[in-house]
Short mmCIF file of N, CA, C and O in Angstrom, two decimals:
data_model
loop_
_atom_site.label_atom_id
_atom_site.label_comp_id
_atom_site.label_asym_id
_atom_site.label_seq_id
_atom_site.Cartn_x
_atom_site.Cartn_y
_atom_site.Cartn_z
N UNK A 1 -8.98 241.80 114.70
CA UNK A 1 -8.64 243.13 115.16
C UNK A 1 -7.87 243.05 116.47
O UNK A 1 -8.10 242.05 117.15
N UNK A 2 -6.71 244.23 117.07
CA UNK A 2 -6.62 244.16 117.97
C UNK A 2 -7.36 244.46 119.44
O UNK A 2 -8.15 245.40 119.51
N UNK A 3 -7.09 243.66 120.58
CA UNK A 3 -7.80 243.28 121.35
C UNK A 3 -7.08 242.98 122.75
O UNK A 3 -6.31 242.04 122.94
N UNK A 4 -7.47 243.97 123.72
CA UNK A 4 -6.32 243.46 125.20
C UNK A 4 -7.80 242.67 125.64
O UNK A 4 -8.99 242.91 125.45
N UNK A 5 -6.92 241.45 126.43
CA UNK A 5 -8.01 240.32 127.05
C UNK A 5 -7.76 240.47 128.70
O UNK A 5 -6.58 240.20 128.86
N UNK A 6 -8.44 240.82 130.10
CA UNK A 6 -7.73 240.91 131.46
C UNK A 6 -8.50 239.88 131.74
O UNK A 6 -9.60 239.47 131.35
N UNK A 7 -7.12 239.32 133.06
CA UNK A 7 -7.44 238.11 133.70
C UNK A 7 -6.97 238.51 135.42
O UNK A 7 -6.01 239.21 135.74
N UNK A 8 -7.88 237.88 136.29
CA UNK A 8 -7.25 238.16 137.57
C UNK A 8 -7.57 238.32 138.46
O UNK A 8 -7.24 237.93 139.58
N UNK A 9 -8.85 239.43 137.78
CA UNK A 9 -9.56 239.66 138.63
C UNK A 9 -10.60 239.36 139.67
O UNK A 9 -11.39 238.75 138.96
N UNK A 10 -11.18 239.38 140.94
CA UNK A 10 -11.66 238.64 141.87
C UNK A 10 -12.09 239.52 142.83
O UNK A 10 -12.49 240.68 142.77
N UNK A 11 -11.88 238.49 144.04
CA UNK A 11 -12.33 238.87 145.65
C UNK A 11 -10.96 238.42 146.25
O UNK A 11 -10.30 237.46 145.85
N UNK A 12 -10.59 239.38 147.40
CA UNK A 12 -9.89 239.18 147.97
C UNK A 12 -9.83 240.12 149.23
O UNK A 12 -10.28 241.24 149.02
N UNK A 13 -9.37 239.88 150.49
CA UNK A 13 -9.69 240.20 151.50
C UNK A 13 -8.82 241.18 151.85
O UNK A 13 -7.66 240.82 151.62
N UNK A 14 -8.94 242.76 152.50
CA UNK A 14 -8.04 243.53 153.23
C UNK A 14 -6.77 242.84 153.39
O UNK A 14 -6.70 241.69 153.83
N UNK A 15 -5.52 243.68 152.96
CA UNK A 15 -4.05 243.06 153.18
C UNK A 15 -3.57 242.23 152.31
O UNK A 15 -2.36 242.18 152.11
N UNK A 16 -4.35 241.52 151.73
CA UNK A 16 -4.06 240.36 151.01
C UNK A 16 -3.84 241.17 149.25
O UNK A 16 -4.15 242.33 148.97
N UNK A 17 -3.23 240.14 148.32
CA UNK A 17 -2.35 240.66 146.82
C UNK A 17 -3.60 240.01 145.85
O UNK A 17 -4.58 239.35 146.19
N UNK A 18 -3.16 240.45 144.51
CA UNK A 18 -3.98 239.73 143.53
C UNK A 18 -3.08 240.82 142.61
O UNK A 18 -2.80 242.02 142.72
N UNK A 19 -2.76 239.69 141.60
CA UNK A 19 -2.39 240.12 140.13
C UNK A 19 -3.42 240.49 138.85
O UNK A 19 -4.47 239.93 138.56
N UNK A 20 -2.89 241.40 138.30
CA UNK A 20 -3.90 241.44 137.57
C UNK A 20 -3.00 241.13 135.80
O UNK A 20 -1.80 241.31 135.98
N UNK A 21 -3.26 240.76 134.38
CA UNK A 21 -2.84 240.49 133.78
C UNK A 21 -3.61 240.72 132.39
O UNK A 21 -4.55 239.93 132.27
N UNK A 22 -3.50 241.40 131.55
CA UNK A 22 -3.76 242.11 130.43
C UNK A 22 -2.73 241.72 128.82
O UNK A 22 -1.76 242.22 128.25
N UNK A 23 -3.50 240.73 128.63
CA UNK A 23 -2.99 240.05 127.29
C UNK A 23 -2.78 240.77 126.19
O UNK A 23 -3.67 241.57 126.47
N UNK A 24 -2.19 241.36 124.67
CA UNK A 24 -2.40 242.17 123.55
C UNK A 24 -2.20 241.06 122.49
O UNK A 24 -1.33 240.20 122.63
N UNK A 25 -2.96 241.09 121.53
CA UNK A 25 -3.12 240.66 120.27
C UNK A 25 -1.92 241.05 119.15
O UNK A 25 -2.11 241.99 118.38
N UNK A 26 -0.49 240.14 119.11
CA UNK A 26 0.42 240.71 118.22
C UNK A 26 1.12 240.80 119.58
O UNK A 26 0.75 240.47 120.70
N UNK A 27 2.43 241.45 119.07
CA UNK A 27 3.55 242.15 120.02
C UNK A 27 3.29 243.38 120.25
O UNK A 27 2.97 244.18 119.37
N UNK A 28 3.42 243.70 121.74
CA UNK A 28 3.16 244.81 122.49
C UNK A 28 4.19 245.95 122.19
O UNK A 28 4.09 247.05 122.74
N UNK A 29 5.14 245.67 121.36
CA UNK A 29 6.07 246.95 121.18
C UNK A 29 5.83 247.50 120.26
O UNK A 29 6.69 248.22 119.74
N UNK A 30 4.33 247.32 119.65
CA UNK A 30 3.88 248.40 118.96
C UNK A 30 3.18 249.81 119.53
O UNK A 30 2.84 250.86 118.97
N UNK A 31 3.13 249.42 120.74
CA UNK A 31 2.07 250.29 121.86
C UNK A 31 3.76 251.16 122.54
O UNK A 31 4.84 250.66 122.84
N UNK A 32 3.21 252.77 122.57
CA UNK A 32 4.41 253.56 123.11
C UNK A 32 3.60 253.38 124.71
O UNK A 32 4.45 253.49 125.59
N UNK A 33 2.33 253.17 125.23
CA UNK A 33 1.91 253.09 126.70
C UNK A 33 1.69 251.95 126.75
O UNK A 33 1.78 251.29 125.72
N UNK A 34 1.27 251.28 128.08
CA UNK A 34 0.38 250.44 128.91
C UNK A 34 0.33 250.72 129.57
O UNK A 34 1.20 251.50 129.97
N UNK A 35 -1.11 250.24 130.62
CA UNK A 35 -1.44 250.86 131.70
C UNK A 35 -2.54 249.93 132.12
O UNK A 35 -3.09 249.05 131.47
N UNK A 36 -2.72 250.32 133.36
CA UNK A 36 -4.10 250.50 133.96
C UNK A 36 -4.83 251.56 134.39
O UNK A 36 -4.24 252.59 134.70
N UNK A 37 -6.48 251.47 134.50
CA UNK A 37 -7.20 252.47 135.02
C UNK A 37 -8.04 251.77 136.00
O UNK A 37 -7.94 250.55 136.08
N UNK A 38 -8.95 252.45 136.84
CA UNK A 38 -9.95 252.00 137.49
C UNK A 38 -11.12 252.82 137.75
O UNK A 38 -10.95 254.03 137.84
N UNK A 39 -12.11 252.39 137.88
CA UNK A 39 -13.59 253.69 137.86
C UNK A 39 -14.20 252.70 138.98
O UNK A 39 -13.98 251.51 139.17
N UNK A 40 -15.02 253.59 139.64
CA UNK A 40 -16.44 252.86 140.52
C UNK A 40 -17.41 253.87 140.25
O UNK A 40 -17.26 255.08 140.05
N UNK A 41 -18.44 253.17 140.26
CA UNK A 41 -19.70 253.92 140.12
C UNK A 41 -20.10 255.41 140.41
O UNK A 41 -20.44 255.62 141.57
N UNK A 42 -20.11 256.46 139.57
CA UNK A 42 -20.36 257.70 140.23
C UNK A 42 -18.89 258.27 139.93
O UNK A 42 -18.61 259.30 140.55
N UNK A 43 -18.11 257.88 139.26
CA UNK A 43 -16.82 258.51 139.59
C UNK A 43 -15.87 258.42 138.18
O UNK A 43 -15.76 257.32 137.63
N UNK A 44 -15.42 259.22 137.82
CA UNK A 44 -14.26 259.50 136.63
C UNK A 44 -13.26 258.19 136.92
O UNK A 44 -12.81 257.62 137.92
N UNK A 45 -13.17 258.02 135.50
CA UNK A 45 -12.10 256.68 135.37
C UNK A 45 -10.83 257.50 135.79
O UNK A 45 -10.76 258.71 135.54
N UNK A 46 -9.75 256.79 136.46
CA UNK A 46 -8.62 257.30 137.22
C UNK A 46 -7.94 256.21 136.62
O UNK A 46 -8.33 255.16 136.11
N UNK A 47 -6.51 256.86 136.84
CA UNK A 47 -4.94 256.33 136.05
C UNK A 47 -4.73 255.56 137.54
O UNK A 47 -5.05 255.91 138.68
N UNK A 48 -4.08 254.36 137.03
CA UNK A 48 -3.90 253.49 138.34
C UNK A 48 -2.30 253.35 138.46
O UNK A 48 -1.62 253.38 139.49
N UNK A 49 -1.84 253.19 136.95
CA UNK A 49 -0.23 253.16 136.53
C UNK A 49 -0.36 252.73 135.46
O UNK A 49 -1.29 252.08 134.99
N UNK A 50 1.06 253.24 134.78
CA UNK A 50 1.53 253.53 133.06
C UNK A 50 2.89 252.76 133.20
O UNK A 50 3.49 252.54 134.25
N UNK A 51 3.33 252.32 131.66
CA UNK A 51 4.53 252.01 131.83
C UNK A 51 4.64 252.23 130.12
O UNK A 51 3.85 251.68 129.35
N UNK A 52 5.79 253.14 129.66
CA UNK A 52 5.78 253.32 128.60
C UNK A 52 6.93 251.69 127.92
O UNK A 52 7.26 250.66 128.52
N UNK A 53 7.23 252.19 126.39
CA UNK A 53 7.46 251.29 125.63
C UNK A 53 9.19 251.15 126.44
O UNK A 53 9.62 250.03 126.72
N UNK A 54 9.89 252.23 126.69
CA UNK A 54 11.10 252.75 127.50
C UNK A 54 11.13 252.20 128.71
O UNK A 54 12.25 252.30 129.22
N UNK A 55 10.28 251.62 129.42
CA UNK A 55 10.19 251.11 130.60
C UNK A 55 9.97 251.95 131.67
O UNK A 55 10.01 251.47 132.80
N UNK A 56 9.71 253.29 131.48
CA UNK A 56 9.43 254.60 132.39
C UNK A 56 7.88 254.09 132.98
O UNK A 56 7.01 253.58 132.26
N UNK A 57 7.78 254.31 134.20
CA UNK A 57 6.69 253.99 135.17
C UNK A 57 6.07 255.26 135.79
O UNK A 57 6.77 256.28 135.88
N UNK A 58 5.07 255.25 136.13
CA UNK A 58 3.92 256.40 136.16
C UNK A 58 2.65 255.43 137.43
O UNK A 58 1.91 254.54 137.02
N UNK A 59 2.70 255.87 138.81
CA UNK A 59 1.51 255.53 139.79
C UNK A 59 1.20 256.24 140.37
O UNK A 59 1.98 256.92 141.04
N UNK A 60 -0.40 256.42 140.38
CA UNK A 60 -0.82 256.89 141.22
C UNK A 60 -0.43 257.02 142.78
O UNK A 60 0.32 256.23 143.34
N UNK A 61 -1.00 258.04 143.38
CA UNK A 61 -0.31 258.28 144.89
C UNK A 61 -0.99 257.54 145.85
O UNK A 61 -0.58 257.45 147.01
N UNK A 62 -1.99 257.00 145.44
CA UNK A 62 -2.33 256.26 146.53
C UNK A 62 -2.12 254.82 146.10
O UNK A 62 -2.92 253.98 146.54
N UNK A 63 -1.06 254.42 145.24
CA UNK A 63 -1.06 253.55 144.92
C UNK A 63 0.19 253.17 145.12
O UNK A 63 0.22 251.94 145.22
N UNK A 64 1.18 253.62 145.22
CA UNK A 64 2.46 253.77 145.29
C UNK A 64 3.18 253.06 146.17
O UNK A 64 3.03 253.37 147.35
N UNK A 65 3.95 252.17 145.91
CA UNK A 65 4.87 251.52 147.43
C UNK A 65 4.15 250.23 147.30
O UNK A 65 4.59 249.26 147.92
N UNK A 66 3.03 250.11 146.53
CA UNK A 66 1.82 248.80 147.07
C UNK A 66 1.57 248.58 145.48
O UNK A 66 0.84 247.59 145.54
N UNK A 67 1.62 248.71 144.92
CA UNK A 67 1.76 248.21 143.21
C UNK A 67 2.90 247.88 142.44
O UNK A 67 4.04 247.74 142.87
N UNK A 68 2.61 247.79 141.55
CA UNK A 68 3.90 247.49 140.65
C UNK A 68 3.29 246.56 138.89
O UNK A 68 2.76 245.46 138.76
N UNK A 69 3.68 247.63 137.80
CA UNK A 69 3.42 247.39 136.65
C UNK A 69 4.62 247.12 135.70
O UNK A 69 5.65 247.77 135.49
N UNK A 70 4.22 246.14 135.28
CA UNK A 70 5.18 245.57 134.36
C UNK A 70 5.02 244.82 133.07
O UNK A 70 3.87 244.45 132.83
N UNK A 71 6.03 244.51 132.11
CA UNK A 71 5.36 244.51 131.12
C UNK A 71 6.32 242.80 130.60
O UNK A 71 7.53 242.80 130.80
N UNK A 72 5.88 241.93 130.18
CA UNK A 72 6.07 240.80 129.76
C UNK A 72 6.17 240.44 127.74
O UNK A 72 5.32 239.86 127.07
N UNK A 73 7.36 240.98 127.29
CA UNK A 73 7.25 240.98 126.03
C UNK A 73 7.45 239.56 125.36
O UNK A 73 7.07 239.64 124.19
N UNK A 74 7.81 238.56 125.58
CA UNK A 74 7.26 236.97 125.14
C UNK A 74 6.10 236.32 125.44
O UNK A 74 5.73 235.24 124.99
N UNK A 75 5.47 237.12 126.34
CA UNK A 75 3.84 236.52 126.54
C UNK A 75 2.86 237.83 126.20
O UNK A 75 1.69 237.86 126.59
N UNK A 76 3.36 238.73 125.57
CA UNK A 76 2.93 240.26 125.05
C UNK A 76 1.52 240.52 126.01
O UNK A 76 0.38 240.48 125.55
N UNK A 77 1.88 240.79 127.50
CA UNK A 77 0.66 241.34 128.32
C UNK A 77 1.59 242.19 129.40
O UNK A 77 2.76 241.93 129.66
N UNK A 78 1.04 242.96 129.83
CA UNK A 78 1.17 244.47 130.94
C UNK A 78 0.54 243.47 132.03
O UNK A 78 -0.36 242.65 131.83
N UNK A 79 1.35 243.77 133.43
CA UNK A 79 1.07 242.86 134.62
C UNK A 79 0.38 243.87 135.22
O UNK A 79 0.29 244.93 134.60
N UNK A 80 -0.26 243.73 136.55
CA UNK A 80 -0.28 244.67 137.10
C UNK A 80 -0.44 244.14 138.98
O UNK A 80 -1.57 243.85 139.35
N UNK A 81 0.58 244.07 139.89
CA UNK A 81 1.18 243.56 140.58
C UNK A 81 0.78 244.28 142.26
O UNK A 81 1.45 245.10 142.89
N UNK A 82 -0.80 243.49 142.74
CA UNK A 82 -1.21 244.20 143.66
C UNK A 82 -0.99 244.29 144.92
O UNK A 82 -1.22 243.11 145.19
N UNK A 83 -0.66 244.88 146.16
CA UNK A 83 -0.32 244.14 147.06
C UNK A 83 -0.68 244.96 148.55
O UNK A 83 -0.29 246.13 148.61
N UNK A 84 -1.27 244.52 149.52
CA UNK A 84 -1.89 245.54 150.82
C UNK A 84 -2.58 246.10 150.77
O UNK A 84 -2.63 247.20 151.32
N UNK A 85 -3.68 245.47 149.89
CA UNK A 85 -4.86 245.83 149.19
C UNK A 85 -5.72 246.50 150.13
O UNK A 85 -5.95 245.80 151.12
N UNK A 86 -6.26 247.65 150.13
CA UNK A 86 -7.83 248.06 150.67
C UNK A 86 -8.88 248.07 150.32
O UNK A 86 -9.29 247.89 149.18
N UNK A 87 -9.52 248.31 151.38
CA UNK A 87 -10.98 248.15 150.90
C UNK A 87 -11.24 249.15 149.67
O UNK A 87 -11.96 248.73 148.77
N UNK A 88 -10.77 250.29 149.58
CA UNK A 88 -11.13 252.06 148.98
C UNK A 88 -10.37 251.30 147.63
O UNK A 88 -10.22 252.07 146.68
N UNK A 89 -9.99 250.17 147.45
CA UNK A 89 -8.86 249.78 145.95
C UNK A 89 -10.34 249.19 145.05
O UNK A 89 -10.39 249.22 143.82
N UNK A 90 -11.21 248.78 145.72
CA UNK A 90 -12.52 247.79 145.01
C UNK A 90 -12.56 248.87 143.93
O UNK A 90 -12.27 250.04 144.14
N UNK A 91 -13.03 248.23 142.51
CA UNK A 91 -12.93 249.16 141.81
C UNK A 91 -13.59 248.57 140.40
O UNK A 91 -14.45 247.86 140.92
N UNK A 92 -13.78 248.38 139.03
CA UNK A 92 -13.29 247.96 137.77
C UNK A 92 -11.97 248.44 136.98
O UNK A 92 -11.66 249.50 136.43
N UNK A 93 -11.39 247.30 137.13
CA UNK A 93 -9.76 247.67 136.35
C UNK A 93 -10.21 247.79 134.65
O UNK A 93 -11.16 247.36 134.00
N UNK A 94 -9.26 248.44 134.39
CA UNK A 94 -9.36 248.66 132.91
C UNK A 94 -7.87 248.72 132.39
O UNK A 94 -7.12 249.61 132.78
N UNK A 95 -7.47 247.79 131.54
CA UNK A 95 -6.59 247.62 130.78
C UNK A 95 -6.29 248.68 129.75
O UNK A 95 -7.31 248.92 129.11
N UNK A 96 -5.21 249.43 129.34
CA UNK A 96 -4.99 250.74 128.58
C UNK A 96 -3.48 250.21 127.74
O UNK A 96 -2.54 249.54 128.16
N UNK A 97 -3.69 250.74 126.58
CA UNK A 97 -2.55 250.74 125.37
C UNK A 97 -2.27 251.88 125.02
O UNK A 97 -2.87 252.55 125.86
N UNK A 98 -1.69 252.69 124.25
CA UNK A 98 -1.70 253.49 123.12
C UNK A 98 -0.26 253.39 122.12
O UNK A 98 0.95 253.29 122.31
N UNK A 99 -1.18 253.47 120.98
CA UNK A 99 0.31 253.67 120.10
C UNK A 99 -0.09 254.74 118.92
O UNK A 99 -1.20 255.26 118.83
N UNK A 100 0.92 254.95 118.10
CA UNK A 100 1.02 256.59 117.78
C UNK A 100 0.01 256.78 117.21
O UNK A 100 0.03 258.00 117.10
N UNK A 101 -1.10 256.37 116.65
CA UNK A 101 -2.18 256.80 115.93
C UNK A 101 -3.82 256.39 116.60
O UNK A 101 -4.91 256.74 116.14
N UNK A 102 -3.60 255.74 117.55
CA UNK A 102 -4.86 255.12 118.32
C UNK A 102 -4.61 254.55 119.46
O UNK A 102 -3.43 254.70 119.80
N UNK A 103 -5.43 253.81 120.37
CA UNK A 103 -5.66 253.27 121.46
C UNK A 103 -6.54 252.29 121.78
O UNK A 103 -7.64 252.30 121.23
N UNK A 104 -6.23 251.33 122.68
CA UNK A 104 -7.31 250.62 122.98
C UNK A 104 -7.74 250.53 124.70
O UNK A 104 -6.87 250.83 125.52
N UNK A 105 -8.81 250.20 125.07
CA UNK A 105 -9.46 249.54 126.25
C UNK A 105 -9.80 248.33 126.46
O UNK A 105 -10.51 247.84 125.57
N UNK A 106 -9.56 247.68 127.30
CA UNK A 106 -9.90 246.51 127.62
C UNK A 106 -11.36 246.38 127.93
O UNK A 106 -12.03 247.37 127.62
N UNK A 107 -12.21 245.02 128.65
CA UNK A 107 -13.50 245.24 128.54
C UNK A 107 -13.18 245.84 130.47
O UNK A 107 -13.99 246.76 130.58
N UNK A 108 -12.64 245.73 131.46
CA UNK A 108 -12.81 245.64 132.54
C UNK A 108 -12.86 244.19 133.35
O UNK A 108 -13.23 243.14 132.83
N UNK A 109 -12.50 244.31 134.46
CA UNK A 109 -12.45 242.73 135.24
C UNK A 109 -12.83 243.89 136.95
O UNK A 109 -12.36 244.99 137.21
N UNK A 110 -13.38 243.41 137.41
CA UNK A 110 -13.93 243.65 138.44
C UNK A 110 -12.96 242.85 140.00
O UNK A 110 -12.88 241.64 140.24
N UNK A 111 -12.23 244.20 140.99
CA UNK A 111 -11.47 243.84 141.61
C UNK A 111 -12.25 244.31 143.24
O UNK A 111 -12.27 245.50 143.53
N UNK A 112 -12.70 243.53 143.97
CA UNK A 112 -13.36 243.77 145.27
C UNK A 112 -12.39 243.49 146.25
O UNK A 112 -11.66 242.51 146.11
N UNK A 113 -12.25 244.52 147.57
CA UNK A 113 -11.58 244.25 148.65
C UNK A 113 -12.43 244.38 149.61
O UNK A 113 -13.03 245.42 149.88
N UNK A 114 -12.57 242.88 150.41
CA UNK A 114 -13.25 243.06 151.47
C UNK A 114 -12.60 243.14 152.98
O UNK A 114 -11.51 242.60 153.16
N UNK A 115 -13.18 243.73 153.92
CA UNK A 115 -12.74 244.29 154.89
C UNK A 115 -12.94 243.05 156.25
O UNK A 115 -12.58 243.32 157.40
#
């Protein structure tokens, strides 16, 4: 079945980058989205950034200027490109697809910024 796999995720200190990287099962140009999300405890999963099949990009505002999503169609995975990280970024990432009849989620990778 299909299946996004994320890799990347960690510890890393105030200021400092970390990539994040979201594998798909098959070629990704079956999916019209990719994305990321992120949730912490107590709190609604939030859109982190989108990048459709068109290459149109979609970030959050507090994310903006300091991210960057992209999409790798010979290694079929959605990047997700972190950088001036804060503490308020700690989070669980969640890997996001959709294509015209369904969607998938990733399992989560757990991204901590320490101060």
């Amino acid at each position: 079945q299909a299946q996004l796999v994320e890799s990347g995720g960690g510890v890393v200190q105030a200021g400092g980058s970390l990539r994040l990287s979201c594998a798909a099962s098959g070629s990704i140009s079956r999916f019209n989205t990719m994305g990321w999300y992120r949730q912490v405890p107590g709190n609604q999963r939030e859109l982190v950034a989108t990048i459709t099949r068109g290459g149109t990009t979609n970030y959050a505002d507090s994310v903006k200027g300091r991210f960057t999503i992209s999409t790798d169609n010979a290694k079929n995975t959605v990047d997700l490109q972190m950088t001036s990280l804060k503490v308020e970024d700690t989070a669980v990432y969640y890997c996001y697809a959709r294509y015209t009849l369904s969607f998938l989620w990733g399992q989560g990778t757990q991204v901590t910024v320490s101060s």
